[in-house]
Amino acid sequence: MKLNKVLVSAAALSGIAAAGTAANADTVSVKAGDTVSELAQKFNTTVEAIQKANNLQNVNFITVGEQLNIPTNDNAEQQVQQPQANAAQVQQEQAAIAQQQAAQRQAQLAAQQKAAQAQAALQAQLAAQAAAAQKQAEEQAAQQEAAAAQAAKEQQEKAEQAAQAQAAAQKQAEEQAAAKKAQEEAQQQAAAAQAAKEQQEKAAQQAQQAAAQKQAEEAAAQKAQEAKEAAAAQAAANAKAKAAQQRAAQQAQAQQQQQKQQVAQQNTQQQAANNNNQQSNNNNNSNSSEAAAKAWIVAHESGGNYSARNGQYIGAYQLSASYLHGDYSQANQDRVANQYVASRYGNWVNAQKHWEQCGWY
C-alpha cells in the first residue's frame, strides 16, 4: 500500500492528537528484519501507538507474515512543524527509538544465532542418522551378497551332484548295453554248444535239489559252483568240436546258465499251473509276476545298480561275495541270483513275499 505521509516530530503529533484531528490505520505485513520501531519511524507514528493498536505484549517480538495495524494521520500533510523549542524533545525521542531499535536488533541477532545453532545441531543429528543408515545399508548389502554367494555355492554343488548322477547313469547304461551285446553274441553261439547246454542244465538241476535240501545260502552257492565245474569238465570231455566251437561254448556259458535257470523256473511255474488246471493263463501271469517280483527285489536291494556294494554284499541283488566267486559281471549276477532264489524259495514271487515279511530274502 502506498502511503503519502510527512514526518513530523513527536511533539507535533501530540499536539495534533490533542486538537482532535482524525486518525486512520493502515495494515502492513511484517517482513524479515522489520522491527516495531522501524515501522513506527517509516509510517510516522510511535512504538506505543503500534503496540496499543495491535495489543502487543512484547514490542520486541513480531513474526514474519504477521499483519500489523499502523495508526496514521490523513491530515499529516497539512500540519506544520512545531517551534524549534521542541527540537530537543524530538531528538531525545529519536535517540530513545534508535536505542530501542538497536536492542531489538541485538535480540534478533541473538535469536538468529540460537536458531543457527539449533539448525547446526539438527544437521549434525541428521548426518549421524544418515551415516547410521548408510552403515546399516552396507551391512544389509554384505549380508545379501553373502547369502547370494551361499546360494550360488549350493546351486553349483547341486549341479555337480546332478552331473555325477548323470555320469553314473550313463555308465550303467553303457554297461547294460555291453551286457546286452554279449548276450546277443552268446545266443548266436548257443546252437553250437547245445550238448554242453544240456549237460549244464542237468548239473544245475542237481545243484538246485541239493541247495533246496540244505536250505543254506553258502551250501547252495558251493553246490552250484561244483555243478558248474563238473558241467564244464564233462562238456570239455564230450566236446569234439573244433577249437572255435569250444571257445564259443565257454563264452556262452554264462548265458546258458541263465537260460537254464529260466527253464527251471518255467518248469516250476508250469507245474503250479497244471495243479490249478490253468496252464496257459497261469504261465503268462507267472512270467509277468516273476519279472515284476524280480524287478521289485532289485529296486529295493540296490536300485538296479550292478556295481553297488554294501560290505560283503555286491551287485544289483546284493549277493554275498562268496556266491559270485570273484565274477561280478551282470550275467554272473543274474545267473547266481536265479539259482539262489530257485533253490531257496522256488520262485521270485515267494522271495518277494519273504522280503516283505522279514526285510531280506
CSV table of C-alpha atoms in Angstrom, one decimal:
chain,number,residue,atom,x,y,z
A,1,MET,CA,0.0,0.0,0.0
A,2,LYS,CA,1.4,3.4,-0.9
A,3,LEU,CA,1.4,5.9,1.9
A,4,ASN,CA,2.0,9.6,1.3
A,5,LYS,CA,3.0,10.8,4.7
A,6,VAL,CA,5.1,13.7,6.1
A,7,LEU,CA,7.4,13.0,9.0
A,8,VAL,CA,6.6,15.2,12.0
A,9,SER,CA,8.0,15.4,15.4
A,10,ALA,CA,6.5,13.6,18.4
A,11,ALA,CA,5.6,16.8,19.9
A,12,ALA,CA,3.7,17.9,16.8
A,13,LEU,CA,1.9,14.6,16.7
A,14,SER,CA,0.9,15.0,20.3
A,15,GLY,CA,-0.5,18.5,19.5
A,16,ILE,CA,-2.5,17.3,16.6
A,17,ALA,CA,-3.9,14.4,18.6
A,18,ALA,CA,-4.9,16.8,21.4
A,19,ALA,CA,-6.6,19.1,18.8
A,20,GLY,CA,-8.9,16.3,17.8
A,21,THR,CA,-7.6,15.6,14.2
A,22,ALA,CA,-8.9,12.3,12.7
A,23,ALA,CA,-6.6,9.2,12.8
A,24,ASN,CA,-6.6,6.3,10.5
A,25,ALA,CA,-4.9,2.8,10.5
A,26,ASP,CA,-3.0,1.0,7.6
A,27,THR,CA,-2.4,-2.7,7.6
A,28,VAL,CA,1.1,-4.0,6.8
A,29,SER,CA,2.6,-7.5,6.6
A,30,VAL,CA,5.8,-7.9,8.6
A,31,LYS,CA,8.9,-8.8,6.5
A,32,ALA,CA,12.2,-10.3,7.6
A,33,GLY,CA,14.3,-7.8,9.5
A,34,ASP,CA,11.3,-5.5,10.3
A,35,THR,CA,11.0,-4.0,13.9
A,36,VAL,CA,8.2,-2.1,15.6
A,37,SER,CA,10.5,1.0,15.9
A,38,GLU,CA,11.4,0.9,12.2
A,39,LEU,CA,7.7,0.6,11.2
A,40,ALA,CA,6.8,3.5,13.6
A,41,GLN,CA,9.5,5.7,12.0
A,42,LYS,CA,8.6,4.6,8.5
A,43,PHE,CA,4.9,5.4,8.9
A,44,ASN,CA,5.5,8.5,11.1
A,45,THR,CA,3.9,7.1,14.3
A,46,THR,CA,5.1,5.8,17.7
A,47,VAL,CA,6.0,2.4,19.1
A,48,GLU,CA,3.4,2.9,21.8
A,49,ALA,CA,0.7,3.6,19.2
A,50,ILE,CA,1.5,0.5,17.2
A,51,GLN,CA,1.7,-1.6,20.4
A,52,LYS,CA,-1.7,-0.3,21.5
A,53,ALA,CA,-3.3,-0.7,18.1
A,54,ASN,CA,-2.3,-4.4,17.9
A,55,ASN,CA,-2.3,-5.3,21.7
A,56,LEU,CA,1.3,-6.4,21.5
A,57,GLN,CA,2.6,-7.9,24.8
A,58,ASN,CA,6.2,-7.5,23.7
A,59,VAL,CA,7.1,-4.9,21.1
A,60,ASN,CA,10.5,-6.7,20.6
A,61,PHE,CA,8.8,-9.8,19.3
A,62,ILE,CA,7.0,-9.8,15.9
A,63,THR,CA,6.9,-12.6,13.3
A,64,VAL,CA,7.4,-12.6,9.6
A,65,GLY,CA,4.0,-12.5,7.8
A,66,GLU,CA,2.2,-11.1,10.8
A,67,GLN,CA,-0.4,-8.4,9.9
A,68,LEU,CA,0.0,-5.2,11.9
A,69,ASN,CA,-2.3,-2.2,12.1
A,70,ILE,CA,-0.3,1.0,11.8
A,71,PRO,CA,-2.0,4.1,13.1
A,72,THR,CA,-1.7,7.0,10.7
A,73,ASN,CA,-3.0,10.6,10.3
A,74,ASP,CA,-4.6,11.5,6.9
A,75,ASN,CA,-4.1,15.2,7.7
A,76,ALA,CA,-0.4,14.9,8.3
A,77,GLU,CA,0.4,16.8,5.1
A,78,GLN,CA,-1.4,19.8,6.4
A,79,GLN,CA,0.5,20.0,9.6
A,80,VAL,CA,3.5,22.2,10.3
A,81,GLN,CA,6.5,21.8,12.4
A,82,GLN,CA,6.4,23.0,16.0
A,83,PRO,CA,8.7,25.7,17.0
A,84,GLN,CA,12.4,25.0,17.4
A,85,ALA,CA,11.9,24.8,21.1
A,86,ASN,CA,10.6,21.3,20.8
A,87,ALA,CA,13.5,20.1,18.7
A,88,ALA,CA,15.4,18.8,21.7
A,89,GLN,CA,12.5,16.7,22.8
A,90,VAL,CA,12.2,15.2,19.3
A,91,GLN,CA,15.9,14.4,19.3
A,92,GLN,CA,15.6,12.7,22.6
A,93,GLU,CA,12.7,10.6,21.4
A,94,GLN,CA,14.6,9.7,18.2
A,95,ALA,CA,17.6,8.7,20.3
A,96,ALA,CA,15.4,6.5,22.5
A,97,ILE,CA,13.8,5.0,19.4
A,98,ALA,CA,17.3,4.3,18.0
A,99,GLN,CA,18.4,2.8,21.2
A,100,GLN,CA,15.3,0.6,21.3
A,101,GLN,CA,15.8,-0.4,17.7
A,102,ALA,CA,19.4,-1.4,18.5
A,103,ALA,CA,18.2,-3.5,21.4
A,104,GLN,CA,15.7,-5.2,19.1
A,105,ARG,CA,18.3,-5.8,16.5
A,106,GLN,CA,20.6,-7.3,19.2
A,107,ALA,CA,17.8,-9.6,20.4
A,108,GLN,CA,17.0,-10.6,16.8
A,109,LEU,CA,20.7,-11.4,16.2
A,110,ALA,CA,20.8,-13.5,19.4
A,111,ALA,CA,17.6,-15.3,18.3
A,112,GLN,CA,19.0,-15.9,14.8
A,113,GLN,CA,22.3,-17.2,16.3
A,114,LYS,CA,20.4,-19.5,18.6
A,115,ALA,CA,18.3,-20.7,15.6
A,116,ALA,CA,21.5,-21.2,13.6
A,117,GLN,CA,23.0,-23.3,16.4
A,118,ALA,CA,19.8,-25.4,16.6
A,119,GLN,CA,19.9,-25.8,12.9
A,120,ALA,CA,23.6,-26.9,13.0
A,121,ALA,CA,22.7,-29.4,15.8
A,122,LEU,CA,19.8,-30.7,13.7
A,123,GLN,CA,22.1,-31.1,10.7
A,124,ALA,CA,24.6,-32.9,12.7
A,125,GLN,CA,21.9,-35.3,14.0
A,126,LEU,CA,20.6,-35.8,10.5
A,127,ALA,CA,24.2,-36.5,9.3
A,128,ALA,CA,24.7,-39.1,12.1
A,129,GLN,CA,21.4,-40.7,11.2
A,130,ALA,CA,22.4,-40.8,7.5
A,131,ALA,CA,25.7,-42.3,8.4
A,132,ALA,CA,24.0,-44.9,10.6
A,133,ALA,CA,21.5,-45.6,7.8
A,134,GLN,CA,24.3,-46.0,5.3
A,135,LYS,CA,26.2,-48.3,7.6
A,136,GLN,CA,23.1,-50.4,8.0
A,137,ALA,CA,22.6,-50.5,4.3
A,138,GLU,CA,26.2,-51.6,3.7
A,139,GLU,CA,25.7,-54.3,6.3
A,140,GLN,CA,22.5,-55.5,4.7
A,141,ALA,CA,24.2,-55.4,1.3
A,142,ALA,CA,27.1,-57.5,2.7
A,143,GLN,CA,24.6,-60.0,4.1
A,144,GLN,CA,22.7,-60.2,0.8
A,145,GLU,CA,26.0,-60.7,-1.0
A,146,ALA,CA,27.0,-63.5,1.4
A,147,ALA,CA,23.5,-65.1,1.0
A,148,ALA,CA,23.8,-64.8,-2.8
A,149,ALA,CA,27.3,-66.4,-2.7
A,150,GLN,CA,26.0,-69.2,-0.5
A,151,ALA,CA,23.0,-69.8,-2.8
A,152,ALA,CA,25.4,-69.9,-5.8
A,153,LYS,CA,27.7,-72.4,-4.0
A,154,GLU,CA,24.7,-74.6,-3.2
A,155,GLN,CA,23.5,-74.4,-6.8
A,156,GLN,CA,26.9,-75.4,-8.0
A,157,GLU,CA,27.0,-78.3,-5.6
A,158,LYS,CA,23.6,-79.4,-6.8
A,159,ALA,CA,24.8,-79.1,-10.4
A,160,GLU,CA,27.9,-81.2,-9.6
A,161,GLN,CA,25.8,-83.8,-7.9
A,162,ALA,CA,23.4,-83.9,-10.9
A,163,ALA,CA,26.4,-84.3,-13.3
A,164,GLN,CA,27.8,-87.2,-11.2
A,165,ALA,CA,24.4,-88.9,-11.1
A,166,GLN,CA,24.1,-88.4,-14.9
A,167,ALA,CA,27.6,-89.8,-15.4
A,168,ALA,CA,26.8,-92.9,-13.2
A,169,ALA,CA,23.5,-93.4,-15.1
A,170,GLN,CA,25.3,-93.2,-18.4
A,171,LYS,CA,28.0,-95.6,-17.2
A,172,GLN,CA,25.3,-98.0,-16.1
A,173,ALA,CA,23.5,-97.7,-19.5
A,174,GLU,CA,26.8,-98.4,-21.3
A,175,GLU,CA,27.4,-101.5,-19.1
A,176,GLN,CA,23.9,-102.7,-19.8
A,177,ALA,CA,24.3,-102.1,-23.5
A,178,ALA,CA,27.6,-104.1,-23.4
A,179,ALA,CA,26.0,-106.9,-21.5
A,180,LYS,CA,23.1,-107.0,-23.9
A,181,LYS,CA,25.5,-107.2,-26.8
A,182,ALA,CA,27.4,-110.0,-25.1
A,183,GLN,CA,24.1,-111.8,-24.5
A,184,GLU,CA,23.1,-111.5,-28.2
A,185,GLU,CA,26.5,-112.9,-29.2
A,186,ALA,CA,26.1,-115.7,-26.7
A,187,GLN,CA,22.7,-116.5,-28.1
A,188,GLN,CA,24.1,-116.7,-31.6
A,189,GLN,CA,26.7,-119.2,-30.4
A,190,ALA,CA,24.2,-121.3,-28.4
A,191,ALA,CA,23.3,-123.6,-31.2
A,192,ALA,CA,27.0,-124.7,-31.5
A,193,ALA,CA,27.0,-125.6,-27.7
A,194,GLN,CA,23.7,-127.5,-27.4
A,195,ALA,CA,25.4,-130.6,-25.9
A,196,ALA,CA,27.2,-128.5,-23.3
A,197,LYS,CA,24.0,-126.7,-22.5
A,198,GLU,CA,22.1,-129.9,-21.8
A,199,GLN,CA,24.9,-131.2,-19.6
A,200,GLN,CA,25.0,-127.9,-17.7
A,201,GLU,CA,21.2,-127.9,-17.2
A,202,LYS,CA,21.4,-131.4,-15.7
A,203,ALA,CA,24.2,-130.2,-13.3
A,204,ALA,CA,22.2,-127.1,-12.4
A,205,GLN,CA,19.1,-129.2,-11.5
A,206,GLN,CA,21.3,-131.4,-9.3
A,207,ALA,CA,22.7,-128.3,-7.6
A,208,GLN,CA,19.2,-126.8,-7.1
A,209,GLN,CA,18.0,-130.0,-5.4
A,210,ALA,CA,21.0,-130.1,-3.1
A,211,ALA,CA,20.6,-126.4,-2.2
A,212,ALA,CA,16.8,-126.9,-1.5
A,213,GLN,CA,17.5,-129.8,0.9
A,214,LYS,CA,20.2,-128.0,2.9
A,215,GLN,CA,18.4,-124.5,3.0
A,216,ALA,CA,21.7,-122.8,3.4
A,217,GLU,CA,22.9,-120.0,1.2
A,218,GLU,CA,26.6,-120.8,1.3
A,219,ALA,CA,25.9,-124.5,0.7
A,220,ALA,CA,23.7,-123.7,-2.3
A,221,ALA,CA,26.4,-121.5,-3.8
A,222,GLN,CA,29.1,-124.1,-3.3
A,223,LYS,CA,26.9,-126.8,-4.8
A,224,ALA,CA,26.1,-124.6,-7.8
A,225,GLN,CA,29.8,-123.9,-8.2
A,226,GLU,CA,30.7,-127.6,-8.0
A,227,ALA,CA,27.9,-128.4,-10.5
A,228,LYS,CA,29.3,-125.7,-12.8
A,229,GLU,CA,32.8,-127.1,-12.6
A,230,ALA,CA,31.6,-130.6,-13.2
A,231,ALA,CA,29.5,-129.5,-16.1
A,232,ALA,CA,32.4,-127.6,-17.6
A,233,ALA,CA,34.7,-130.7,-17.2
A,234,GLN,CA,32.0,-133.0,-18.7
A,235,ALA,CA,31.5,-130.6,-21.5
A,236,ALA,CA,35.2,-130.4,-22.2
A,237,ALA,CA,35.5,-134.2,-22.2
A,238,ASN,CA,32.5,-134.7,-24.5
A,239,ALA,CA,33.3,-131.8,-26.8
A,240,LYS,CA,34.6,-133.0,-30.1
A,241,ALA,CA,34.0,-129.8,-31.9
A,242,LYS,CA,36.7,-127.6,-33.2
A,243,ALA,CA,38.6,-125.1,-31.1
A,244,ALA,CA,36.3,-122.3,-32.2
A,245,GLN,CA,33.2,-124.1,-31.0
A,246,GLN,CA,34.8,-124.8,-27.6
A,247,ARG,CA,35.6,-121.1,-27.2
A,248,ALA,CA,32.0,-120.3,-28.2
A,249,ALA,CA,30.7,-122.8,-25.6
A,250,GLN,CA,32.9,-121.1,-22.9
A,251,GLN,CA,31.6,-117.6,-23.9
A,252,ALA,CA,28.0,-118.8,-23.9
A,253,GLN,CA,28.4,-120.5,-20.5
A,254,ALA,CA,27.1,-117.5,-18.6
A,255,GLN,CA,24.1,-117.1,-20.9
A,256,GLN,CA,23.4,-120.8,-21.0
A,257,GLN,CA,23.4,-120.9,-17.2
A,258,GLN,CA,20.9,-118.1,-17.1
A,259,GLN,CA,18.7,-119.8,-19.7
A,260,LYS,CA,18.9,-123.0,-17.6
A,261,GLN,CA,17.6,-121.1,-14.6
A,262,GLN,CA,14.8,-119.7,-16.7
A,263,VAL,CA,13.9,-123.2,-17.9
A,264,ALA,CA,13.8,-124.4,-14.3
A,265,GLN,CA,11.6,-121.5,-13.3
A,266,GLN,CA,9.3,-122.1,-16.2
A,267,ASN,CA,9.0,-125.8,-15.2
A,268,THR,CA,8.1,-124.9,-11.7
A,269,GLN,CA,5.5,-122.4,-12.9
A,270,GLN,CA,4.1,-124.9,-15.4
A,271,GLN,CA,3.7,-127.5,-12.6
A,272,ALA,CA,1.8,-125.0,-10.4
A,273,ALA,CA,-0.4,-124.1,-13.4
A,274,ASN,CA,-1.2,-127.8,-14.0
A,275,ASN,CA,-2.3,-128.2,-10.4
A,276,ASN,CA,-4.8,-125.3,-10.9
A,277,ASN,CA,-6.0,-126.5,-14.4
A,278,GLN,CA,-5.0,-123.1,-15.9
A,279,GLN,CA,-1.7,-123.9,-17.6
A,280,SER,CA,-1.7,-121.2,-20.3
A,281,ASN,CA,-3.1,-118.3,-18.4
A,282,ASN,CA,-1.1,-119.0,-15.2
A,283,ASN,CA,2.1,-119.5,-17.2
A,284,ASN,CA,1.7,-116.0,-18.7
A,285,ASN,CA,0.7,-114.5,-15.3
A,286,SER,CA,3.6,-116.3,-13.6
A,287,ASN,CA,6.1,-115.0,-16.0
A,288,SER,CA,4.8,-111.5,-15.5
A,289,SER,CA,4.7,-111.9,-11.8
A,290,GLU,CA,8.2,-113.4,-11.7
A,291,ALA,CA,9.6,-110.5,-13.7
A,292,ALA,CA,7.7,-108.0,-11.5
A,293,ALA,CA,8.9,-109.7,-8.3
A,294,LYS,CA,12.5,-109.8,-9.5
A,295,ALA,CA,12.4,-106.2,-10.5
A,296,TRP,CA,10.9,-105.3,-7.1
A,297,ILE,CA,13.7,-107.0,-5.2
A,298,VAL,CA,16.4,-105.5,-7.4
A,299,ALA,CA,14.8,-102.0,-6.8
A,300,HIS,CA,14.7,-102.5,-3.1
A,301,GLU,CA,18.2,-104.0,-2.8
A,302,SER,CA,20.3,-101.7,-5.0
A,303,GLY,CA,18.1,-99.6,-7.2
A,304,GLY,CA,19.2,-101.7,-10.2
A,305,ASN,CA,22.9,-100.9,-9.8
A,306,TYR,CA,25.0,-103.9,-10.7
A,307,SER,CA,28.1,-102.0,-9.2
A,308,ALA,CA,26.5,-101.4,-5.8
A,309,ARG,CA,28.5,-102.6,-2.7
A,310,ASN,CA,27.5,-102.9,0.9
A,311,GLY,CA,30.2,-104.7,2.8
A,312,GLN,CA,30.3,-108.3,1.7
A,313,TYR,CA,27.1,-107.9,-0.4
A,314,ILE,CA,27.7,-107.0,-4.0
A,315,GLY,CA,25.7,-106.1,-7.1
A,316,ALA,CA,22.1,-105.5,-8.1
A,317,TYR,CA,20.9,-108.5,-6.0
A,318,GLN,CA,23.2,-107.7,-3.0
A,319,LEU,CA,24.5,-111.3,-3.1
A,320,SER,CA,27.3,-112.5,-0.8
A,321,ALA,CA,30.7,-112.2,-2.4
A,322,SER,CA,31.3,-115.9,-1.7
A,323,TYR,CA,28.4,-116.8,-4.1
A,324,LEU,CA,29.9,-114.8,-7.0
A,325,HIS,CA,33.4,-116.3,-6.7
A,326,GLY,CA,35.1,-113.1,-7.9
A,327,ASP,CA,32.9,-112.8,-11.1
A,328,TYR,CA,30.9,-109.6,-10.7
A,329,SER,CA,29.6,-109.4,-14.2
A,330,GLN,CA,25.9,-108.7,-14.8
A,331,ALA,CA,25.5,-112.1,-16.5
A,332,ASN,CA,27.0,-114.0,-13.5
A,333,GLN,CA,25.0,-111.9,-11.0
A,334,ASP,CA,21.7,-112.7,-12.8
A,335,ARG,CA,22.6,-116.4,-13.1
A,336,VAL,CA,23.6,-116.8,-9.4
A,337,ALA,CA,20.6,-114.8,-8.2
A,338,ASN,CA,18.2,-117.1,-10.2
A,339,GLN,CA,19.9,-120.2,-8.8
A,340,TYR,CA,19.7,-118.9,-5.3
A,341,VAL,CA,16.0,-117.9,-5.5
A,342,ALA,CA,15.0,-121.1,-7.2
A,343,SER,CA,16.8,-123.3,-4.6
A,344,ARG,CA,15.7,-121.3,-1.6
A,345,TYR,CA,12.2,-120.1,-2.4
A,346,GLY,CA,11.2,-121.8,-5.6
A,347,ASN,CA,10.5,-118.6,-7.5
A,348,TRP,CA,10.9,-114.8,-7.3
A,349,VAL,CA,7.3,-114.2,-6.1
A,350,ASN,CA,7.9,-116.3,-2.9
A,351,ALA,CA,11.2,-114.5,-2.5
A,352,GLN,CA,9.4,-111.1,-2.6
A,353,LYS,CA,6.9,-112.3,0.0
A,354,HIS,CA,9.7,-113.4,2.3
A,355,TRP,CA,11.4,-110.0,1.8
A,356,GLU,CA,8.2,-108.1,2.6
A,357,GLN,CA,7.8,-110.1,5.8
A,358,CYS,CA,11.5,-110.2,7.0
A,359,GLY,CA,13.1,-107.3,5.2
A,360,TRP,CA,15.6,-109.6,3.3
A,361,TYR,CA,15.5,-112.6,1.0
